[in-house]
Amino acid sequence: MCLKPVRASGCVALVMGLLLLLGTGCSGGGGGSQDGRITLRFQSLAWQQESVAANKALVKEWNATHPDVKVEYVQGSWDSVHDQLLTSFEGGEAPDIIHDASDDLADFAYGGYLADLRTLLPARLKSDIPQHSWDAVTFGGGVYGVPFLQEPRVLIANAGWLKASGVRIPTPERPWTWDEFRAIAKRLSGKGRYGVAWPLREPVSATLNLSLSTGGQLFHRGADGKVTVRFDTADAVVPRTVHDEVNTDRSASSATLGMGGSDTLPGFFGGKYAMVPLGFSYRQQIVQQAPKGFDWQVLPAPAGADGLTQGVSPQTLSIAADSPHKKEAAAFVDFLLRPENMVRLALGDWMLPTGTEALKDPALHTAKNGWATGAALASHLRPAPAQSVRGYPEWKDKVATPAFQEYYSGAIGLAELRKRLVRDGNLVLARYQR
Amino acid sequence: MKTRKGARAGQYLALLAYLVFLAFPFLWLISTAFKPARELASLHPTWIPRSPTLANFRQAFDEQPLLHAALNSLLAALGAAVVAVLIATPMAYVMARHRTPMAKAATGWVVVSQAFPFVLVIIPLFLVLKNLRLIDSLLGLVMVYVVWALPFALWMLVGYVRAVPAELEEAAAVDGAGRARTLLSVTAPLLAPGIVATALFAFISAWNEFFFALVLLKTPERQTLPVVLTHFIGAEGVADLGPLAAAATLATLPSLVVFAIIQKRITGGMLAGAVKS
């Protein structure tokens, strides 16, 4: 250390050396064009090994065939993308092409940070993706992202346990009703084992998305364009099922209510739970982590009055409004989302593509690892409720999350849940809609 | 006598319990880093991996540029520690030795500045650094880390300076030493443990810092270790646990090594016998 007087010159040398190294060797270049070439930065949130590989391979293929437009792959992270993008937008330093999820786009779209893609995208891509998927990325009349991957919630089941119990195995053509699901979960329970484990650390989106199957909307837009919260009979079916399974039937473990999806897997593999409602991509973890010989299968989530309909927040690709090369960025997005490439991305992420052409690929219709069951659900997926409702994040964090958590744990009843979601919720939304 | 022995035993027990409590997360992290995926998802977790594997380390290195990120972290943390100490030491000396209203106001400001949350300063800071062309630069990051570490470093060092008896400096002056000579030959060596402790604080806080690095560095080649570690985490908090634990284990090692090397400086007790009685 630079403490003694005799070492003062060494200390100065060390500091100068460090500053030189930091200043010259590692300073930012500022991006932009080099040698007349355009350089685009593509921030990807891919994180699983196969998914990162697929994204990087596609970037490499693009760069090999487009000498004038180089794409630079930048690794982002789901955990921090919102804060990181917000700061980058404010500072005018955002990546040109942005990977995110549709439920994160509203603030950025209304804030003018994202380019309206309506005139930038080719007709092929526009017509390949169904309108209900475009609805998830349409804000105030503009389109601010291309929805390309989506993930339904499914039931991952212990196949051996289900077979041994003799219950009817549901299919996308003949799914369980919510009442049937509750009865079967009860039948599978007993002796310290549970029919189902609900991982509901984040209870709001899971509840609202599944409630679309029963016709639950919760958010209703009036003629004046203002949104209000209502909690009707249809909205109560899914919450009541979960509540009763935990508190009345004891067919669902109360311990898992505070868990994330991954946390329930040890218990699932260990034979504590017969079924776990999880996102479709969790299959990858199951393939990696399940004990050898563990027999599992993918079942559709229960159906209600609106069939298998459920809400999803598709993964999206957007273009920054500040990007000086929007046309080139759109061309890269188009390349990345060609049907054959969309399939590669979907397989890498263990999700479903939104594109109708990509969805036809035989690789997505194999029985192995439940691909066929998931693919059969694709046409039933709709934008998650309230994606475009301003104030939804505050309603979710301050009102709905604690209310659902207390209801599911049995601390409050349905009337109190309704009161909080509606009365407190509308107070929050009103502040955003003055 | 028996009561005293009992109390001593109780103290040791409490200390042991505290050490176990502190060590548990790190030991569990190491254990996790060596477990294969199937063992990680076991309902009955074990301390010692049943089938230890290096696969998580291999995967972590294959997927992310960990060594490069570690080098970036090391440069940023070393730069922050050295510069923060160089700036804070003379400032602390002035604040400790000259108790003027200005020094008191400065101390008050230092305390208040600790209460600012990161999110409050990040956007103005981002814009300032952008104008200086220091976005996406380790030099810019080091400047931020220095500014962020400075108040606390200053606060720490003021205490250390006050612990050095002014009589020693007066004695050196009586013996004919000039101001500079007194500071360099008398005060600085006695301050060594404090300076080392402060440098350590600045190093570790910069080494572990995530948010500024996330926001200020764009190019993958310049990202620091905490930012790269988040690449093992997916949506809704799902994590690739094995590689993440392996990478996190490696990330903790430099802090431990630095601490092990310089801890003697902190506990050396260099003031012992400095004042003649």
XYZ file of C-alpha atoms in Angstrom:
711
model
C 0.000 0.000 0.000
C 1.069 3.609 -0.531
C 1.522 4.562 3.038
C 5.104 5.281 3.790
C 6.814 8.405 2.463
C 9.472 6.392 0.696
C 6.786 4.803 -1.430
C 5.105 8.007 -2.476
C 6.522 7.878 -5.984
C 5.355 4.285 -6.350
C 1.893 5.344 -5.258
C 1.734 8.123 -7.846
C 2.932 5.702 -10.498
C 0.225 3.221 -9.540
C -2.506 5.841 -9.738
C -1.254 7.163 -13.050
C -1.048 3.641 -14.391
C -4.581 2.836 -13.309
C -6.010 6.018 -14.766
C -4.158 5.440 -18.017
C -5.460 1.887 -18.211
C -9.007 2.908 -17.394
C -8.958 5.962 -19.625
C -7.318 4.666 -22.745
C -7.764 0.948 -22.809
C -11.350 0.806 -21.701
C -13.115 3.977 -22.665
C -16.250 3.956 -24.690
C -16.198 4.356 -28.338
C -19.579 5.925 -28.731
C -20.934 3.458 -31.318
C -22.103 4.700 -34.701
C -20.576 3.958 -38.043
C -17.097 2.633 -38.615
C -15.596 2.414 -42.103
C -18.911 3.542 -43.543
C -20.734 0.582 -42.013
C -23.796 0.953 -39.858
C -23.575 -0.686 -36.470
C -26.784 -1.637 -34.685
C -26.860 -2.696 -31.056
C -29.281 -5.530 -30.306
C -29.934 -5.986 -26.598
C -31.152 -9.515 -26.018
C -32.599 -10.896 -22.791
C -32.017 -14.504 -23.786
C -30.446 -16.236 -20.820
C -30.797 -19.997 -21.187
C -27.839 -21.687 -22.846
C -29.795 -22.809 -25.926
C -31.538 -19.486 -26.261
C -28.340 -17.422 -26.089
C -26.780 -19.762 -28.633
C -29.738 -19.378 -31.008
C -29.677 -15.569 -30.768
C -25.929 -15.333 -31.238
C -26.034 -17.709 -34.191
C -28.687 -15.605 -35.904
C -26.702 -12.413 -35.312
C -23.669 -14.122 -36.813
C -25.672 -15.220 -39.856
C -26.976 -11.689 -40.339
C -23.491 -10.193 -40.092
C -22.157 -12.715 -42.583
C -24.778 -11.772 -45.163
C -25.073 -8.033 -44.512
C -21.624 -6.466 -44.769
C -22.977 -2.916 -44.575
C -25.076 -3.324 -41.442
C -23.306 -4.920 -38.542
C -25.325 -6.059 -35.537
C -23.646 -6.119 -32.162
C -25.111 -8.560 -29.649
C -25.526 -7.023 -26.188
C -26.550 -9.207 -23.291
C -29.273 -7.743 -21.067
C -31.036 -9.205 -18.076
C -34.731 -9.677 -17.306
C -34.110 -8.767 -13.708
C -33.034 -5.199 -14.396
C -34.151 -4.399 -17.918
C -36.766 -1.788 -17.009
C -34.461 0.448 -14.946
C -31.595 0.003 -17.348
C -33.720 0.906 -20.389
C -35.333 3.864 -18.647
C -31.951 5.386 -17.874
C -30.644 4.629 -21.351
C -33.678 6.267 -22.957
C -33.368 9.364 -20.773
C -29.710 9.640 -21.673
C -30.255 8.986 -25.383
C -28.044 5.913 -25.268
C -30.566 3.121 -25.746
C -29.785 0.067 -27.889
C -31.238 0.193 -31.414
C -33.119 -3.100 -31.100
C -34.672 -3.920 -27.764
C -35.827 -7.281 -26.464
C -38.456 -7.015 -23.710
C -41.944 -8.228 -22.778
C -45.188 -6.575 -23.836
C -46.240 -5.804 -20.256
C -43.128 -3.641 -19.843
C -43.666 -1.560 -22.968
C -46.597 0.708 -22.065
C -44.600 3.331 -20.148
C -41.862 3.388 -22.781
C -44.385 3.637 -25.614
C -46.396 6.451 -24.003
C -43.120 8.152 -23.070
C -42.121 8.378 -26.741
C -39.021 6.234 -26.341
C -40.012 3.533 -28.824
C -40.492 3.842 -32.562
C -43.952 3.245 -34.012
C -43.381 0.172 -36.163
C -46.468 0.414 -38.381
C -44.628 1.826 -41.373
C -41.336 0.065 -40.713
C -42.343 -3.589 -40.742
C -42.868 -5.626 -43.920
C -46.321 -6.901 -44.810
C -45.124 -10.499 -44.448
C -44.376 -10.067 -40.746
C -47.522 -8.054 -40.090
C -49.779 -10.694 -41.566
C -47.877 -13.624 -40.082
C -48.652 -12.615 -36.492
C -52.321 -12.740 -35.428
C -54.076 -9.500 -34.541
C -54.659 -10.516 -30.923
C -50.897 -10.718 -30.482
C -50.462 -7.280 -32.062
C -53.072 -6.003 -29.592
C -50.595 -6.700 -26.778
C -48.132 -4.181 -28.234
C -50.559 -1.534 -29.481
C -50.690 1.570 -27.338
C -52.663 4.658 -28.275
C -52.986 3.527 -31.881
C -49.269 2.888 -32.440
C -47.442 -0.445 -32.557
C -44.332 -0.427 -30.392
C -43.005 -3.971 -30.472
C -43.164 -7.188 -32.438
C -44.563 -9.990 -30.264
C -42.581 -13.117 -31.150
C -42.587 -15.597 -28.267
C -45.361 -16.412 -25.832
C -45.753 -18.682 -22.888
C -49.023 -20.229 -21.746
C -49.468 -21.512 -18.227
C -49.896 -25.292 -18.166
C -50.233 -28.011 -15.571
C -47.081 -30.061 -15.197
C -48.187 -33.378 -13.754
C -46.655 -36.481 -12.242
C -47.838 -38.888 -14.951
C -47.431 -42.030 -12.870
C -49.428 -40.612 -10.001
C -52.247 -39.526 -12.303
C -52.381 -42.893 -14.059
C -52.433 -44.776 -10.766
C -55.312 -42.651 -9.459
C -57.425 -43.436 -12.519
C -58.511 -39.828 -13.117
C -59.398 -38.679 -16.598
C -56.364 -37.175 -18.293
C -57.330 -33.850 -19.880
C -56.400 -32.847 -23.426
C -56.627 -29.483 -25.205
C -59.721 -30.841 -26.961
C -61.290 -32.002 -23.688
C -59.757 -30.068 -20.814
C -60.817 -30.181 -17.183
C -63.291 -27.595 -15.976
C -62.258 -25.610 -12.917
C -64.731 -27.635 -10.793
C -63.342 -30.884 -12.179
C -59.805 -29.719 -11.508
C -60.687 -28.960 -7.894
C -62.336 -32.347 -7.415
C -59.377 -34.183 -8.958
C -56.847 -32.256 -6.875
C -58.820 -33.321 -3.802
C -58.888 -36.926 -4.953
C -55.133 -36.955 -5.459
C -54.434 -35.573 -1.982
C -53.866 -37.260 1.333
C -51.231 -38.651 3.679
C -49.127 -35.498 3.567
C -49.282 -35.308 -0.218
C -51.092 -32.653 -2.201
C -52.946 -32.751 -5.495
C -51.555 -29.381 -6.543
C -48.935 -26.824 -5.571
C -49.691 -23.231 -6.507
C -46.458 -21.209 -6.718
C -47.996 -17.788 -6.177
C -45.226 -15.509 -4.990
C -46.455 -13.188 -7.766
C -50.182 -13.924 -7.552
C -51.648 -11.138 -9.666
C -50.611 -11.939 -13.214
C -51.171 -15.692 -12.699
C -54.674 -15.094 -11.364
C -55.683 -12.514 -13.953
C -54.266 -14.483 -16.882
C -56.013 -17.693 -15.891
C -59.240 -15.816 -15.128
C -59.661 -15.021 -18.819
C -60.742 -18.663 -19.215
C -63.796 -17.984 -17.052
C -64.567 -14.689 -18.760
C -63.018 -12.626 -15.960
C -61.898 -9.238 -17.236
C -61.508 -7.218 -14.023
C -60.605 -4.077 -15.992
C -63.408 -2.438 -17.939
C -62.975 0.518 -20.276
C -65.929 2.904 -20.350
C -67.221 4.994 -23.239
C -65.110 7.901 -21.986
C -61.999 5.743 -22.336
C -61.478 5.512 -18.595
C -60.777 2.151 -17.017
C -62.403 0.933 -13.820
C -62.002 -2.259 -11.818
C -64.982 -4.591 -11.310
C -64.863 -7.960 -9.602
C -67.728 -9.971 -11.056
C -68.709 -13.604 -10.602
C -66.509 -14.606 -13.529
C -63.508 -12.916 -11.907
C -63.968 -14.923 -8.718
C -63.830 -18.462 -10.126
C -60.036 -18.898 -10.263
C -59.261 -17.082 -6.979
C -61.975 -19.056 -5.172
C -60.660 -22.347 -6.557
C -57.157 -21.626 -5.281
C -58.454 -20.377 -1.925
C -60.677 -23.398 -1.379
C -58.005 -25.883 -2.433
C -55.630 -24.387 0.130
C -58.005 -23.612 2.973
C -61.031 -25.905 2.634
C -60.006 -29.052 0.746
C -56.351 -28.977 1.850
C -55.572 -30.320 -1.605
C -53.069 -27.527 -2.297
C -50.023 -26.884 -0.167
C -50.181 -23.568 1.678
C -46.360 -23.591 1.896
C -45.968 -23.029 -1.850
C -48.088 -19.858 -1.920
C -44.983 -17.790 -1.229
C -42.773 -19.680 -3.672
C -41.653 -19.070 -7.221
C -42.145 -21.794 -9.824
C -38.621 -23.229 -9.532
C -38.977 -23.569 -5.758
C -41.774 -26.082 -6.132
C -39.797 -28.460 -8.336
C -37.942 -30.342 -5.546
C -41.295 -31.145 -3.900
C -42.764 -32.103 -7.262
C -39.870 -34.467 -8.016
C -39.976 -35.761 -4.443
C -43.628 -36.837 -4.772
C -45.196 -34.178 -2.562
C -47.371 -32.639 -5.270
C -49.158 -34.339 -8.151
C -49.456 -31.194 -10.291
C -47.879 -27.753 -10.496
C -49.290 -24.924 -12.651
C -46.215 -23.448 -14.352
C -45.161 -21.483 -17.397
C -44.540 -23.606 -20.491
C -40.780 -22.881 -20.464
C -40.311 -24.549 -17.083
C -40.172 -27.812 -19.028
C -36.516 -27.129 -19.683
C -35.746 -27.095 -15.966
C -37.733 -30.276 -15.528
C -35.771 -32.010 -18.276
C -32.516 -30.894 -16.665
C -33.391 -31.533 -13.039
C -35.911 -34.371 -12.843
C -34.583 -37.613 -11.350
C -33.875 -40.305 -13.926
C -37.044 -42.199 -14.764
C -39.345 -39.497 -13.430
C -42.501 -39.678 -15.554
C -44.095 -36.286 -16.174
C -46.481 -34.775 -18.661
C -47.920 -31.455 -19.749
C -51.653 -30.864 -19.335
C -53.685 -27.843 -20.442
C -54.790 -25.460 -17.706
C -58.459 -25.919 -16.727
C -61.100 -24.339 -18.941
C -64.006 -22.107 -17.999
C -66.866 -20.403 -19.780
C -64.399 -19.000 -22.319
C -62.662 -22.322 -22.897
C -58.888 -22.468 -22.749
C -58.428 -18.737 -23.203
C -55.675 -17.260 -21.056
C -53.628 -14.126 -20.921
C -49.965 -13.875 -21.891
C -47.380 -11.105 -22.140
C -45.419 -12.015 -25.261
C -41.712 -11.348 -25.573
C -41.167 -8.471 -27.955
C -38.619 -6.781 -30.192
C -38.804 -2.989 -30.352
C -36.804 -0.252 -32.007
C -35.637 2.795 -30.068
C -37.190 6.062 -31.208
C -33.741 7.667 -31.071
C -32.135 5.077 -33.319
C -30.756 6.798 -36.444
C -31.081 3.547 -38.392
C -34.687 2.459 -37.863
C -35.069 1.026 -41.364
C -32.020 -1.194 -40.977
C -33.126 -2.180 -37.473
C -36.536 -3.185 -38.833
C -34.819 -5.255 -41.544
C -32.877 -7.095 -38.835
C -36.067 -7.702 -36.840
C -37.661 -9.070 -39.995
C -34.674 -11.375 -40.516
C -34.708 -12.542 -36.895
C -38.418 -13.336 -37.102
C -38.539 -15.237 -40.378
C -40.586 -18.377 -39.684
C -37.579 -20.704 -39.621
C -35.681 -18.337 -37.316
C -38.680 -17.822 -35.050
C -38.802 -21.591 -34.612
C -35.134 -21.636 -33.588
C -35.780 -18.895 -31.035
C -38.872 -20.687 -29.724
C -37.047 -23.990 -29.325
C -34.157 -22.215 -27.601
C -36.482 -20.586 -25.095
C -38.867 -23.555 -24.780
C -41.766 -21.239 -25.669
C -44.290 -20.878 -28.465
C -43.786 -18.572 -31.454
C -46.514 -16.062 -32.247
C -46.046 -16.405 -36.004
C -48.600 -18.644 -37.691
C -46.055 -20.052 -40.161
C -43.557 -20.843 -37.403
C -46.270 -22.513 -35.362
C -46.769 -25.065 -38.150
C -43.246 -26.409 -37.763
C -43.318 -30.139 -36.924
C -40.700 -29.638 -34.187
C -43.356 -27.816 -32.185
C -45.912 -30.591 -32.500
C -44.065 -33.555 -31.066
C -45.472 -35.286 -28.016
C -41.999 -35.226 -26.457
C -41.726 -32.775 -23.554
C -45.306 -31.639 -24.086
C -44.653 -29.499 -27.166
C -47.865 -30.629 -28.872
C -50.049 -29.738 -25.877
C -48.542 -26.258 -25.719
C -48.845 -25.697 -29.455
C -52.522 -26.607 -29.247
C -53.034 -23.780 -26.773
C -51.471 -21.109 -28.994
C -54.699 -20.030 -30.643
C -56.317 -19.465 -27.221
C -53.723 -16.996 -25.974
C -54.723 -13.353 -25.579
C -53.005 -10.227 -24.268
C -52.785 -10.239 -20.493
C -55.478 -8.051 -18.912
C -54.578 -4.470 -18.108
C -51.365 -4.354 -20.138
C -52.264 -0.935 -21.446
C -53.980 0.315 -18.278
C -52.000 3.189 -16.845
C -51.520 2.765 -13.107
C -51.673 -1.020 -13.360
C -48.162 -1.523 -11.883
C -49.110 0.522 -8.798
C -52.476 -1.240 -8.497
C -50.682 -4.568 -8.738
C -47.979 -3.794 -6.177
C -49.914 -1.773 -3.627
C -53.409 -3.210 -3.811
C -53.747 -6.511 -5.638
C -50.629 -8.394 -4.532
C -51.230 -8.070 -0.775
C -54.977 -8.602 -1.219
C -54.556 -11.844 -3.198
C -51.821 -13.071 -0.855
C -54.044 -12.549 2.168
C -57.041 -14.124 0.465
C -55.133 -17.214 -0.659
C -53.653 -17.728 2.792
C -57.124 -17.519 4.336
C -56.546 -14.273 6.231
C -59.433 -12.479 4.491
C -62.598 -13.592 2.730
C -63.875 -13.053 -0.805
C -65.907 -9.973 0.170
C -62.855 -8.247 1.605
C -60.802 -9.224 -1.457
C -63.458 -7.722 -3.728
C -63.621 -4.551 -1.634
C -59.883 -3.996 -1.753
C -59.427 -4.773 -5.448
C -62.328 -2.558 -6.475
C -62.475 0.302 -3.961
C -58.737 0.753 -3.360
C -57.924 -0.207 -6.937
C -60.204 2.406 -8.480
C -58.704 5.089 -6.248
C -55.272 4.219 -7.643
C -56.416 4.115 -11.277
C -58.315 7.392 -10.920
C -55.078 9.220 -10.131
C -53.675 8.145 -13.490
C -56.790 9.052 -15.493
C -57.567 12.585 -14.417
C -15.338 -17.508 39.584
C -17.704 -20.136 38.211
C -20.030 -17.408 37.061
C -17.193 -15.722 35.173
C -16.264 -18.999 33.442
C -19.895 -19.595 32.542
C -20.174 -16.125 31.105
C -16.996 -16.676 29.089
C -18.347 -19.971 27.717
C -21.577 -18.227 26.802
C -19.651 -15.530 24.966
C -17.723 -18.122 22.984
C -20.920 -19.958 22.152
C -22.550 -16.755 20.976
C -19.464 -15.959 18.903
C -19.487 -19.435 17.382
C -23.184 -19.151 16.553
C -22.541 -15.783 14.931
C -19.647 -17.165 12.881
C -21.774 -20.091 11.703
C -24.545 -17.659 10.805
C -22.104 -15.536 8.792
C -20.445 -18.478 7.087
C -23.626 -20.349 6.171
C -24.513 -18.491 2.924
C -20.956 -18.734 1.597
C -20.576 -22.426 2.435
C -23.968 -23.164 0.904
C -22.948 -21.236 -2.207
C -19.810 -23.350 -2.566
C -21.783 -26.538 -1.996
C -24.327 -25.488 -4.646
C -21.584 -24.661 -7.151
C -20.417 -28.285 -7.134
C -23.835 -29.962 -7.342
C -25.227 -31.360 -10.609
C -28.632 -30.068 -11.753
C -30.535 -33.113 -10.498
C -29.065 -32.772 -7.038
C -29.943 -29.088 -6.905
C -33.604 -29.993 -7.254
C -33.551 -32.629 -4.548
C -36.193 -32.478 -1.837
C -33.516 -33.450 0.681
C -30.581 -31.086 0.104
C -27.136 -32.165 1.260
C -24.182 -30.139 2.550
C -21.620 -32.252 0.712
C -22.537 -32.871 -2.948
C -23.205 -36.576 -3.531
C -21.824 -36.397 -7.076
C -19.583 -33.322 -7.133
C -19.052 -31.857 -10.567
C -17.166 -29.043 -12.234
C -19.827 -28.817 -14.940
C -21.330 -25.663 -13.434
C -17.968 -23.893 -13.604
C -17.436 -25.078 -17.178
C -20.906 -23.896 -18.196
C -20.437 -20.556 -16.437
C -17.174 -19.907 -18.261
C -18.587 -21.152 -21.574
C -21.644 -18.924 -21.416
C -20.260 -15.685 -20.013
C -16.951 -13.809 -20.236
C -16.284 -14.166 -16.512
C -12.540 -13.561 -16.565
C -12.889 -10.432 -18.635
C -15.669 -9.189 -16.366
C -13.532 -9.946 -13.312
C -10.674 -7.920 -14.778
C -13.043 -5.003 -15.381
C -14.318 -5.256 -11.806
C -10.790 -5.405 -10.488
C -9.746 -2.299 -12.420
C -12.824 -0.381 -11.337
C -12.532 -1.417 -7.698
C -8.795 -0.776 -7.460
C -9.157 2.572 -9.203
C -12.001 3.575 -6.887
C -10.115 2.502 -3.754
C -6.870 4.254 -4.634
C -8.424 7.510 -5.822
C -10.944 7.669 -2.957
C -8.183 7.260 -0.389
C -5.938 9.813 -2.078
C -8.708 12.393 -2.051
C -10.227 11.541 1.315
C -7.028 11.450 3.377
C -6.030 15.128 3.159
C -9.675 16.190 3.413
C -10.141 14.084 6.526
C -7.007 15.553 8.054
C -8.271 19.091 7.603
C -11.716 18.243 8.958
C -10.289 16.474 11.989
C -7.605 18.956 12.932
C -9.368 22.238 12.137
C -12.771 22.210 13.769
C -14.137 25.292 12.095
C -17.833 25.892 11.301
C -16.978 25.051 7.701
C -15.581 21.660 8.747
C -18.681 20.993 10.844
C -20.938 21.906 7.928
C -18.923 19.625 5.659
C -19.326 16.764 8.133
C -23.078 17.361 8.245
C -23.262 17.321 4.451
C -21.309 14.077 4.366
C -23.877 12.469 6.679
C -26.823 13.794 4.659
C -25.338 12.660 1.355
C -25.391 9.075 2.578
C -29.171 9.205 2.567
C -29.494 9.826 -1.204
C -30.910 6.769 -2.972
C -29.211 5.590 -6.163
C -32.278 6.199 -8.327
C -32.309 9.859 -7.339
C -28.914 10.562 -8.835
C -28.646 8.085 -11.643
C -30.302 10.080 -14.435
C -28.514 13.414 -13.791
C -25.305 11.465 -13.344
C -25.911 9.632 -16.608
C -26.417 12.928 -18.447
C -23.302 14.495 -16.917
C -21.168 11.509 -17.847
C -22.676 11.464 -21.320
C -21.644 15.087 -21.856
C -18.167 14.180 -20.674
C -18.174 11.222 -23.096
C -17.645 8.885 -20.188
C -20.640 6.619 -20.682
C -19.580 3.054 -21.399
C -16.183 3.726 -19.910
C -14.507 2.228 -16.864
C -12.987 5.632 -16.151
C -16.496 7.105 -15.844
C -17.546 4.232 -13.625
C -14.525 4.753 -11.376
C -15.384 8.438 -11.057
C -18.877 7.500 -9.932
C -17.557 4.949 -7.471
C -15.099 7.477 -6.039
C -17.827 10.072 -5.583
C -20.098 7.456 -4.038
C -17.437 6.100 -1.674
C -15.976 9.462 -0.723
C -18.443 10.573 1.981
C -18.177 7.362 3.938
C -14.413 7.151 3.380
C -14.098 10.680 4.635
C -16.200 9.918 7.656
C -14.103 6.866 8.484
C -10.808 8.684 8.046
C -11.814 11.671 10.171
C -12.221 9.243 13.065
C -8.824 7.690 12.396
C -7.112 11.101 12.184
C -8.690 12.149 15.480
C -7.289 8.978 17.044
C -3.734 10.096 16.193
C -2.629 12.285 19.135
C -1.939 15.845 18.045
C 0.830 15.864 20.661
C 2.909 13.624 18.382
C 2.809 16.185 15.612
C 3.633 18.932 18.106
C 6.567 16.886 19.405
C 7.846 16.402 15.860
C 7.565 20.147 15.273
C 9.529 20.831 18.477
C 12.178 18.407 17.213
C 12.480 20.572 14.093
C 10.413 18.642 11.561
C 8.619 20.743 8.994
C 4.887 20.420 8.226
C 5.321 18.071 5.296
C 7.899 15.977 7.100
C 5.621 15.668 10.138
C 2.672 14.574 8.010
C 4.620 12.077 5.957
C 6.893 10.629 8.653
C 4.719 10.822 11.757
C 1.029 11.077 10.903
C 0.815 8.986 7.730
C 2.351 5.795 9.199
C 0.063 6.025 12.218
C -2.920 6.452 9.930
C -1.991 3.358 7.925
C -4.556 0.978 9.433
C -7.313 3.527 8.887
C -6.259 4.173 5.318
C -6.124 0.457 4.599
C -9.547 -0.092 6.158
C -10.974 2.782 4.124
C -9.403 1.494 0.916
C -10.838 -1.921 1.663
C -14.287 -0.437 2.145
C -14.046 1.457 -1.158
C -12.711 -1.621 -2.950
C -15.423 -3.971 -1.722
C -18.272 -1.542 -2.289
C -17.062 -0.951 -5.873
C -16.444 -4.661 -6.448
C -19.996 -5.519 -5.423
C -21.747 -2.535 -7.008
C -24.353 -3.437 -9.601
C -26.749 -0.643 -10.505
C -24.339 2.027 -11.749
C -22.366 -0.558 -13.703
C -25.579 -1.859 -15.263
C -26.707 1.561 -16.373
C -23.391 3.136 -17.374
C -21.708 0.303 -19.275
C -23.192 -0.743 -22.599
C -20.559 -2.778 -24.366
C -20.382 -6.417 -23.255
C -16.562 -6.264 -23.127
C -16.710 -3.559 -20.467
C -19.311 -5.066 -18.148
C -18.334 -5.869 -14.586
C -18.832 -9.110 -12.717
C -22.080 -8.245 -10.837
C -23.722 -7.292 -14.150
C -22.558 -10.461 -15.877
C -23.861 -12.559 -12.973
C -27.414 -11.378 -13.685
C -27.201 -13.016 -17.095
C -27.769 -16.330 -15.344
C -31.184 -15.105 -14.151
C -34.248 -15.265 -16.345
C -37.761 -13.852 -16.269
C -39.722 -14.037 -13.000
C -36.547 -14.724 -11.032
C -35.912 -18.147 -12.563
C -32.197 -18.854 -12.295
C -29.670 -21.197 -13.789
C -28.675 -22.018 -10.241
C -25.598 -24.202 -10.725
C -23.641 -21.896 -13.076
C -24.834 -18.870 -11.106
C -23.480 -20.347 -7.864
C -20.220 -21.277 -9.583
C -19.771 -17.765 -10.969
C -20.785 -16.152 -7.673
C -18.273 -18.314 -5.802
C -15.522 -17.086 -8.099
C -16.765 -13.521 -7.693
C -16.380 -13.613 -3.920
C -12.795 -14.876 -3.994
C -10.999 -11.601 -4.872
C -12.691 -9.774 -1.985
C -11.629 -12.530 0.384
C -8.069 -12.516 -0.949
C -7.742 -8.731 -0.681
C -9.158 -8.854 2.824
C -6.827 -11.663 3.845
C -3.779 -9.812 2.517
C -4.412 -6.516 4.227
C -6.247 -7.477 7.373
C -3.004 -7.348 9.354
C -2.751 -3.695 8.452
C -6.136 -3.075 9.997
C -5.529 -5.024 13.190
C -1.855 -4.208 13.515
C -2.308 -1.778 16.347
C 0.331 0.572 15.030
C -0.468 3.150 17.667
C 0.733 0.886 20.456
C 3.462 2.632 22.418
C 3.466 5.682 20.194
C 3.041 8.086 23.092
C 5.625 8.103 25.841
C 4.060 7.987 29.252
